[in-house]
Short mmCIF file of the C-alpha atoms (twelve columns), coordinates in Angstrom:
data_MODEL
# 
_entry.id   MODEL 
# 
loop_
_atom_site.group_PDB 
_atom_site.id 
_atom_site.type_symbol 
_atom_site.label_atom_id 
_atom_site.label_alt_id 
_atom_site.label_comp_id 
_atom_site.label_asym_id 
_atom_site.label_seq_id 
_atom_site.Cartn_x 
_atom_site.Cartn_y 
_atom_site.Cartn_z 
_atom_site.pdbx_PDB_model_num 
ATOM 1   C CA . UNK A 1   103.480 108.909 156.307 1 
ATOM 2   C CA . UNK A 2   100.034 107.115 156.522 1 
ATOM 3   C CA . UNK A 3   99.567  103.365 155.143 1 
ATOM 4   C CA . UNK A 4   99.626  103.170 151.779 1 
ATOM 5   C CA . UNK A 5   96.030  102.061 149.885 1 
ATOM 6   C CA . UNK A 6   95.654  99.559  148.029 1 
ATOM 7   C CA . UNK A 7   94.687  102.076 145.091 1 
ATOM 8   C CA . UNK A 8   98.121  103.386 145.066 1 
ATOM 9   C CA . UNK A 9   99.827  99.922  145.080 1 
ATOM 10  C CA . UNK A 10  97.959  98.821  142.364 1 
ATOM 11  C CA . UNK A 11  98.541  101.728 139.954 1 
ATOM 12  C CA . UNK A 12  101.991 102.477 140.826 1 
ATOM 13  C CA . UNK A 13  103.281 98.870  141.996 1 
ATOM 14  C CA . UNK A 14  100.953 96.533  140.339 1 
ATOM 15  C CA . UNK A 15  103.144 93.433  140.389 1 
ATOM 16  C CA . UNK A 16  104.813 94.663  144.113 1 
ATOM 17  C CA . UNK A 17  107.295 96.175  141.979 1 
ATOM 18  C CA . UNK A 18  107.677 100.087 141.291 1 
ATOM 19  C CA . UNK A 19  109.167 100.598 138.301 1 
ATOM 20  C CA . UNK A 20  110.485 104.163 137.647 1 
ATOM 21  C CA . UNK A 21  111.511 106.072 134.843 1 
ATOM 22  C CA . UNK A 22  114.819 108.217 135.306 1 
ATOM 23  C CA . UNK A 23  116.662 110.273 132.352 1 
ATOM 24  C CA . UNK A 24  120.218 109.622 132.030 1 
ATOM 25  C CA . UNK A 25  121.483 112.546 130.145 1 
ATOM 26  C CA . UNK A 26  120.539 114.756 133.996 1 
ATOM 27  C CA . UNK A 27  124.338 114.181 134.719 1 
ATOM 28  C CA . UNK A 28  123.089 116.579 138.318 1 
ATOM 29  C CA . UNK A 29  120.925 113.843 139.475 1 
ATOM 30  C CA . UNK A 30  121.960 110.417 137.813 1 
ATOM 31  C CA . UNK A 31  125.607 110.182 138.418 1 
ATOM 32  C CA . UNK A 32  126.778 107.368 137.724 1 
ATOM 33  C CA . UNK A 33  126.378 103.231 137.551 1 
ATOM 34  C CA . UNK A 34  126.668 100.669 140.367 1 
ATOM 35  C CA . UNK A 35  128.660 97.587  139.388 1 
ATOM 36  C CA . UNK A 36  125.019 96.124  138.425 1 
ATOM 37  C CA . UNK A 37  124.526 98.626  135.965 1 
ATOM 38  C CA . UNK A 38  121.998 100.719 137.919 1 
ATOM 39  C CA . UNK A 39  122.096 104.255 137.574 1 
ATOM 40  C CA . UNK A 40  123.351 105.946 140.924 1 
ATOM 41  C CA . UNK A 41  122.725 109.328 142.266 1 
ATOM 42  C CA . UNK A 42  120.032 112.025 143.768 1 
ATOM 43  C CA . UNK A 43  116.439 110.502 141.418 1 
ATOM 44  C CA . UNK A 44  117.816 106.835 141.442 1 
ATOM 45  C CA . UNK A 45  117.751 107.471 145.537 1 
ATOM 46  C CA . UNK A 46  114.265 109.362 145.115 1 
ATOM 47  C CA . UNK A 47  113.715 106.080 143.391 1 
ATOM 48  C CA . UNK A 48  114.423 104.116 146.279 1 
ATOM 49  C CA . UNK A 49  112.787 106.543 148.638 1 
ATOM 50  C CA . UNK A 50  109.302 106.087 146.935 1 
ATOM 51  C CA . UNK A 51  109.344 102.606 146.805 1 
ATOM 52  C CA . UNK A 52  110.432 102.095 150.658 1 
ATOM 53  C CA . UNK A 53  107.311 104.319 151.158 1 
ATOM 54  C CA . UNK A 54  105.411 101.924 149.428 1 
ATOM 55  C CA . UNK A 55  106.616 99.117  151.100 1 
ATOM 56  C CA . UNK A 56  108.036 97.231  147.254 1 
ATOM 57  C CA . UNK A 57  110.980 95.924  145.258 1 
ATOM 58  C CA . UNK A 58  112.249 98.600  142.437 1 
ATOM 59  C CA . UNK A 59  113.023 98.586  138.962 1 
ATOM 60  C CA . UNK A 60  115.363 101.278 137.727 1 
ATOM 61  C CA . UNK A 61  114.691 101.994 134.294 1 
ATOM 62  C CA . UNK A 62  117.387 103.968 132.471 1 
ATOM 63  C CA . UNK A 63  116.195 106.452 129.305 1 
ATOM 64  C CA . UNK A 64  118.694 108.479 127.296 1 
ATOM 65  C CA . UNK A 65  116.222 110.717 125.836 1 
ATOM 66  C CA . UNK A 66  113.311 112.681 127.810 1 
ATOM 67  C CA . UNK A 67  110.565 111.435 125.768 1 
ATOM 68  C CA . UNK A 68  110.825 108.290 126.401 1 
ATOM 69  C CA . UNK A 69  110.976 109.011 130.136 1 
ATOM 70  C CA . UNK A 70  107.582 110.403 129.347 1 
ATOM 71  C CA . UNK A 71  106.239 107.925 127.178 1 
ATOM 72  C CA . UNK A 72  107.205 104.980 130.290 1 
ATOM 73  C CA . UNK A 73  104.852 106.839 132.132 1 
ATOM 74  C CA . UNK A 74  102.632 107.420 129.442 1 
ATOM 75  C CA . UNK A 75  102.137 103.479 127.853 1 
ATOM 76  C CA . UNK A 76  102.314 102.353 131.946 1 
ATOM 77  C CA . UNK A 77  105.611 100.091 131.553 1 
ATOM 78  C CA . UNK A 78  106.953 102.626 134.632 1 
ATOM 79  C CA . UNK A 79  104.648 103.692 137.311 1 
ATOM 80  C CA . UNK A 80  106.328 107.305 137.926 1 
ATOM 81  C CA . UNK A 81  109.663 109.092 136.137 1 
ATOM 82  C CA . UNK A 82  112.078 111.731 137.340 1 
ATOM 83  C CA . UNK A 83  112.582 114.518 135.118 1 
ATOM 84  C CA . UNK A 84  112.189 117.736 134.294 1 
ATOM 85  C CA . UNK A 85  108.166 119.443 135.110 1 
ATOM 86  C CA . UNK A 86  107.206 121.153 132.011 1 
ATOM 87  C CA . UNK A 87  104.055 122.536 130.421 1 
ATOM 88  C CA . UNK A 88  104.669 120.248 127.596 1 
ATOM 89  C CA . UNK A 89  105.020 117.432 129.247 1 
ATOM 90  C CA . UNK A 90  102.264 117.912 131.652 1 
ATOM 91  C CA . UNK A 91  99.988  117.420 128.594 1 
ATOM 92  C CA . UNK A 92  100.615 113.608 129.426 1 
ATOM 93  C CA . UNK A 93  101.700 112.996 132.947 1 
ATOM 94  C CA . UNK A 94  100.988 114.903 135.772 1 
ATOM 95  C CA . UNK A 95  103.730 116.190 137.988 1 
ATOM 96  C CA . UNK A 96  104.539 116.689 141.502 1 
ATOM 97  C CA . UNK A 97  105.898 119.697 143.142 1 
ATOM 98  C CA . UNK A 98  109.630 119.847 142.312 1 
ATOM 99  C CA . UNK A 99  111.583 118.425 144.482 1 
ATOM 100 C CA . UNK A 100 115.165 120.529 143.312 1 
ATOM 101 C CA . UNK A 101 115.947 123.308 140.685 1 
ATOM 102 C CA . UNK A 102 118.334 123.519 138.303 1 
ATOM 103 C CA . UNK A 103 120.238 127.096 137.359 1 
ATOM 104 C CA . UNK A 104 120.083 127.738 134.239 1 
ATOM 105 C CA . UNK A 105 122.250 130.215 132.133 1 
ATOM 106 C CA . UNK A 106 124.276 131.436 129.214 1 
ATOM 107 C CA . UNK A 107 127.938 130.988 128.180 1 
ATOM 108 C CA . UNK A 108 128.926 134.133 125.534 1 
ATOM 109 C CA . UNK A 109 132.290 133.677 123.992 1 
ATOM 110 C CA . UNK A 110 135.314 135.890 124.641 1 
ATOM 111 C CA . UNK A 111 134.902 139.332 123.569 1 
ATOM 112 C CA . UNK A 112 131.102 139.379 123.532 1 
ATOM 113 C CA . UNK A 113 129.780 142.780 124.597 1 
ATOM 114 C CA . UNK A 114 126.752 140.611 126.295 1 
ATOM 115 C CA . UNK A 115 127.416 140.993 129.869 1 
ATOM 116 C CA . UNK A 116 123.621 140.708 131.571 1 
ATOM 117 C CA . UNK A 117 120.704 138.224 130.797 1 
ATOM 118 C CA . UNK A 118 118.491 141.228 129.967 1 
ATOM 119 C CA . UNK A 119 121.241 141.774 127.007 1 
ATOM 120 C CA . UNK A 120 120.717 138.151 125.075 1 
ATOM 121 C CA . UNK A 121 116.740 138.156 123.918 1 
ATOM 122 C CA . UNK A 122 117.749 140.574 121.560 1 
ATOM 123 C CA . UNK A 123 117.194 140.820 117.523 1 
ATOM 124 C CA . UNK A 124 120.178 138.989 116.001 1 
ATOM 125 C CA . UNK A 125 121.193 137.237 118.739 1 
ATOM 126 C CA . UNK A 126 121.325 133.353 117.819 1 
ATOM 127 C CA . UNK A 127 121.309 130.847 120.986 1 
ATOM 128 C CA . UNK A 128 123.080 127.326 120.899 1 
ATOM 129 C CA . UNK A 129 120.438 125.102 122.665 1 
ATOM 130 C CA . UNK A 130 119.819 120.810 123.527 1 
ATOM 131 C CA . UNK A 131 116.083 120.516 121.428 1 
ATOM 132 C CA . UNK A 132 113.749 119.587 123.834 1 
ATOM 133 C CA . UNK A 133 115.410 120.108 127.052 1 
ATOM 134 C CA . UNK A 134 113.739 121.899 129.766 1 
ATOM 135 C CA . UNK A 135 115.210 124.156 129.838 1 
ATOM 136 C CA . UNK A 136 114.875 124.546 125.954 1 
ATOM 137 C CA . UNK A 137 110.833 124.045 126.369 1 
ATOM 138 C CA . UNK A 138 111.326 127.326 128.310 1 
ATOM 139 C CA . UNK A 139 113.130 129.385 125.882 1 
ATOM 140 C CA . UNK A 140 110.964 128.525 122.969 1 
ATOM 141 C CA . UNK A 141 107.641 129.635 125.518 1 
ATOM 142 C CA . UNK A 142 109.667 132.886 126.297 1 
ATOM 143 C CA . UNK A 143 112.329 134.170 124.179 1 
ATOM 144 C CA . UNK A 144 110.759 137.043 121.541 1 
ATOM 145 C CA . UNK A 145 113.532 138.151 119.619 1 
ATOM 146 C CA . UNK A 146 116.221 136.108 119.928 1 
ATOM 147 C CA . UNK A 147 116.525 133.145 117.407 1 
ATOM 148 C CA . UNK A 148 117.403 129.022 118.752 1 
ATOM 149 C CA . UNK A 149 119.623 127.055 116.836 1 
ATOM 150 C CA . UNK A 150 118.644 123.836 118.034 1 
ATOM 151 C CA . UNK A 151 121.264 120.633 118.303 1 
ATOM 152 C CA . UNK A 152 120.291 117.084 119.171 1 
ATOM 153 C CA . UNK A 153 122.544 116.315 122.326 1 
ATOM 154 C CA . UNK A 154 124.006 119.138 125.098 1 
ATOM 155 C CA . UNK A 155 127.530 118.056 123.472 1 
ATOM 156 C CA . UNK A 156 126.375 118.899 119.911 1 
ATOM 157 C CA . UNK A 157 125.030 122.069 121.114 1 
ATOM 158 C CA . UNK A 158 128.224 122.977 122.737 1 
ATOM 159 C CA . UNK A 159 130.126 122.043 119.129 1 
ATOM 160 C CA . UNK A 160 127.531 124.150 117.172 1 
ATOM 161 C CA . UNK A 161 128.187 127.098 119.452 1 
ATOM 162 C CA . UNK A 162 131.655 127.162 118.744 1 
ATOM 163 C CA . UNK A 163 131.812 126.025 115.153 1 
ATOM 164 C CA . UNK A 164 128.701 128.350 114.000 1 
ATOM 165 C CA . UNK A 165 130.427 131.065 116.457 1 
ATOM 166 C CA . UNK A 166 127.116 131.600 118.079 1 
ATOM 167 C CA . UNK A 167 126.551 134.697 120.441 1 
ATOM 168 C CA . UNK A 168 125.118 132.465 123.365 1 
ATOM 169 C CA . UNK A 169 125.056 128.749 124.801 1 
ATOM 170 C CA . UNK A 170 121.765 127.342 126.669 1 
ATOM 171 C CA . UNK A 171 122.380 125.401 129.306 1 
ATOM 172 C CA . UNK A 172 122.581 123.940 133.271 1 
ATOM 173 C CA . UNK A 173 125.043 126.110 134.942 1 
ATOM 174 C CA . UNK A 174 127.378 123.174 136.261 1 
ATOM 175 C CA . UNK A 175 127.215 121.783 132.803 1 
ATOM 176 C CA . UNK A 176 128.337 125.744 131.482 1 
ATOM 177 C CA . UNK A 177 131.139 125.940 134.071 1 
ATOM 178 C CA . UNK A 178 132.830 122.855 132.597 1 
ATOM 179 C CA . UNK A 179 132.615 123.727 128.895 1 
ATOM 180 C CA . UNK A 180 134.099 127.155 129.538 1 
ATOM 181 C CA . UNK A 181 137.238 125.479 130.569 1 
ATOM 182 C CA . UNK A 182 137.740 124.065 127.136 1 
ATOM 183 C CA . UNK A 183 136.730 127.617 125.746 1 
ATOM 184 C CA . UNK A 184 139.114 130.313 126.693 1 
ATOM 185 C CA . UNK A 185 137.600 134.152 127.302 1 
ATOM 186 C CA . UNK A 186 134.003 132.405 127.603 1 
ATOM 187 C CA . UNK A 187 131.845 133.865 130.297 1 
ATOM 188 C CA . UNK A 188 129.194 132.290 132.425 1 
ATOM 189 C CA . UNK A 189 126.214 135.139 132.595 1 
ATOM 190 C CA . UNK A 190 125.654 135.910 136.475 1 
ATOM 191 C CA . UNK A 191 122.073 134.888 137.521 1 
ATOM 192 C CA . UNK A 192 119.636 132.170 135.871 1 
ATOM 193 C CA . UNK A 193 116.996 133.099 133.387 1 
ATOM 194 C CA . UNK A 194 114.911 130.331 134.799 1 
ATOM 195 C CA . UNK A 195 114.932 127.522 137.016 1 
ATOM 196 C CA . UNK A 196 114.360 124.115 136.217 1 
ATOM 197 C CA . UNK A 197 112.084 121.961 138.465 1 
ATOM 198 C CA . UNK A 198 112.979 118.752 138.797 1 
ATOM 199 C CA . UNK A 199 109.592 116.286 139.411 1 
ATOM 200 C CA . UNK A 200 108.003 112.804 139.967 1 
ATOM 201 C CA . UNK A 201 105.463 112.295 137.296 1 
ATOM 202 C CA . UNK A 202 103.016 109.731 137.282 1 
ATOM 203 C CA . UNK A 203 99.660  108.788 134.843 1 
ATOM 204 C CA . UNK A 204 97.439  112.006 134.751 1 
ATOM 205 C CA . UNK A 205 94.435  108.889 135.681 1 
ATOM 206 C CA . UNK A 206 96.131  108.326 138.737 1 
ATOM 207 C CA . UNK A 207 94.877  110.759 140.876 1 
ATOM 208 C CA . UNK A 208 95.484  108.856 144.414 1 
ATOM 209 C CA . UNK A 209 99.054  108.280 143.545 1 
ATOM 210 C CA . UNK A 210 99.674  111.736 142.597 1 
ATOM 211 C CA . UNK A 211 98.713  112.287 146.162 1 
ATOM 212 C CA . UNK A 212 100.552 109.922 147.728 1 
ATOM 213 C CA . UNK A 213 103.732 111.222 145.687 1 
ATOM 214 C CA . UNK A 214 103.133 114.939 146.189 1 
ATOM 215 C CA . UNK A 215 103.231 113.839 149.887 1 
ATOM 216 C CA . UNK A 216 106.685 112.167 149.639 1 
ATOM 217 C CA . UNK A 217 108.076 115.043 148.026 1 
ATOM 218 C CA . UNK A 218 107.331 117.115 151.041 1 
ATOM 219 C CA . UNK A 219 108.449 114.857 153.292 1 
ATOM 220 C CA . UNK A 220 111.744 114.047 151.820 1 
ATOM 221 C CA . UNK A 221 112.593 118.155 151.734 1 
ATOM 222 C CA . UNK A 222 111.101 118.706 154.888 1 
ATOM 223 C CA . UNK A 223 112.687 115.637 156.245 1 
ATOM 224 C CA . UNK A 224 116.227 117.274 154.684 1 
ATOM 225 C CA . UNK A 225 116.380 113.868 152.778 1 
ATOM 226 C CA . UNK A 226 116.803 116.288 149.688 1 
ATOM 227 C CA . UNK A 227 119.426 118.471 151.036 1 
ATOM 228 C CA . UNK A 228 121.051 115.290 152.418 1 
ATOM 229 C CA . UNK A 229 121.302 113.280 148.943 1 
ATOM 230 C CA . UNK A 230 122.433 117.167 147.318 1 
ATOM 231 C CA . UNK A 231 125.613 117.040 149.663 1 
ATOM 232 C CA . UNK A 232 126.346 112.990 149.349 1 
ATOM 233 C CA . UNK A 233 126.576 113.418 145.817 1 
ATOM 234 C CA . UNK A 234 128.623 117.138 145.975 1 
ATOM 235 C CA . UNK A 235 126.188 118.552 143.147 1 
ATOM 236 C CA . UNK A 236 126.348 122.017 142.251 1 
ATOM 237 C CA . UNK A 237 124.239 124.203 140.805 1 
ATOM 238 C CA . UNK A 238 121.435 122.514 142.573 1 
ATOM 239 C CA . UNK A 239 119.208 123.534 145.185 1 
ATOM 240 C CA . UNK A 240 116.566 122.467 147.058 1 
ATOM 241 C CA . UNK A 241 113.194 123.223 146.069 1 
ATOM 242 C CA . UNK A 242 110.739 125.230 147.914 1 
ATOM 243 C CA . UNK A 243 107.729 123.808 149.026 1 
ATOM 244 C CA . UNK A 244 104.734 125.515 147.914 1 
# 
């Protein structure tokens, strides 16, 4: 990549330090602590990535919930954050191009006569699903029939499933494969109903940075920096994004 202005240093690094924003409960792409306490896996490496580009020290920043990933970027205390690109969100940070996707499915319990995606946004059919979550944000744009039965955590939405005997659970496929081992006769539903773009977001002001980020992004997948980090960590469910 070119040299880095000085515009981009001083809205993403102003101290020569980037500070970035990653959420926590993305058990794909935060994986686990170092014996510091920093958070390990594929976005703490994008992390790294970014601010080896820029030539600076970084700050991992740890968040448990998604809105305060945004609200880092938002209030400036972190220069960019990893999460999830949504509409929503993009009402207060600007994304890049996604760098990975995330499947994302239904578990139906055993016995359910659902058997096809097409089959769940139907009247009467209530969905267990993690308020908020991208992948949430997407049902709420798209479902028309089917009603969401929102809990506050992906493990409370996986207890209200089962204890409200729901007909569906929201939710990452790697995340679905390992409750259905606690849940015997549940099914995984073949297929995603949507994809789940995983982005660097930075201040929608900061217009050269955004460029200087939507050009690492390419570089790291077209440099298979991506695909590399995707088999390191032994993620599935994840794949590399395509460039657009």
């Amino acid at each position: 990549m070119n040299s880095v202005s000085p515009k981009v240093l001083e809205q993403l690094a102003p101290n020569g330090v980037l500070s970035a924003a990653v959420y926590l409960g993305n058990f794909l792409l935060v994986t686990g602590r170092s014996p510091s306490g920093e958070p390990t896996g594929i976005s703490p490496d994008i992390c790294r990535a970014i601010a080896k580009h820029l030539g600076v020290e970084l700050s991992l920043m740890g968040f448990n919930t998604q809105a305060e990933v945004v609200e880092a970027v938002v209030s400036g205390r972190c220069g960019i954050a990893l999460l999830g690109s949504d509409p929503a969100r993009a009402q207060k940070i600007t994304f890049t191009p996604a760098y990975v996707e995330l499947e994302a499915t239904y578990l139906v319990p055993a016995h359910s006569p659902i058997v096809d995606l097409s089959q769940v946004d139907q009247p009467g059919i209530r969905i267990a699903s993690f308020d908020k979550s991208a992948y949430d944000l997407w049902l709420q744009r798209n479902l028309k029939y089917a009603r969401l039965v929102h809990a506050d955590s992906v493990k409370a939405s996986t207890e209200l499933f089962v204890s409200e005997k729901l007909d569906a659970l929201a939710g990452l496929k790697t995340g679905l494969v390992l409750v259905s081992k606690d849940i015997p006769g549940s099914r995984i539903l073949d297929g995603q109903f949507t994809g789940i773009q995983q982005a660097v977001a930075a201040q929608k002001s900061h217009i050269e940075s955004i460029e200087f980020l939507n050009a690492c992004v390419a570089e790291f997948i077209r440099s298979g920096l991506v695909a590399d980090l995707i088999s390191q960590y032994q993620v599935q469910g994840l794949s590399v994004a395509t460039l657009p």
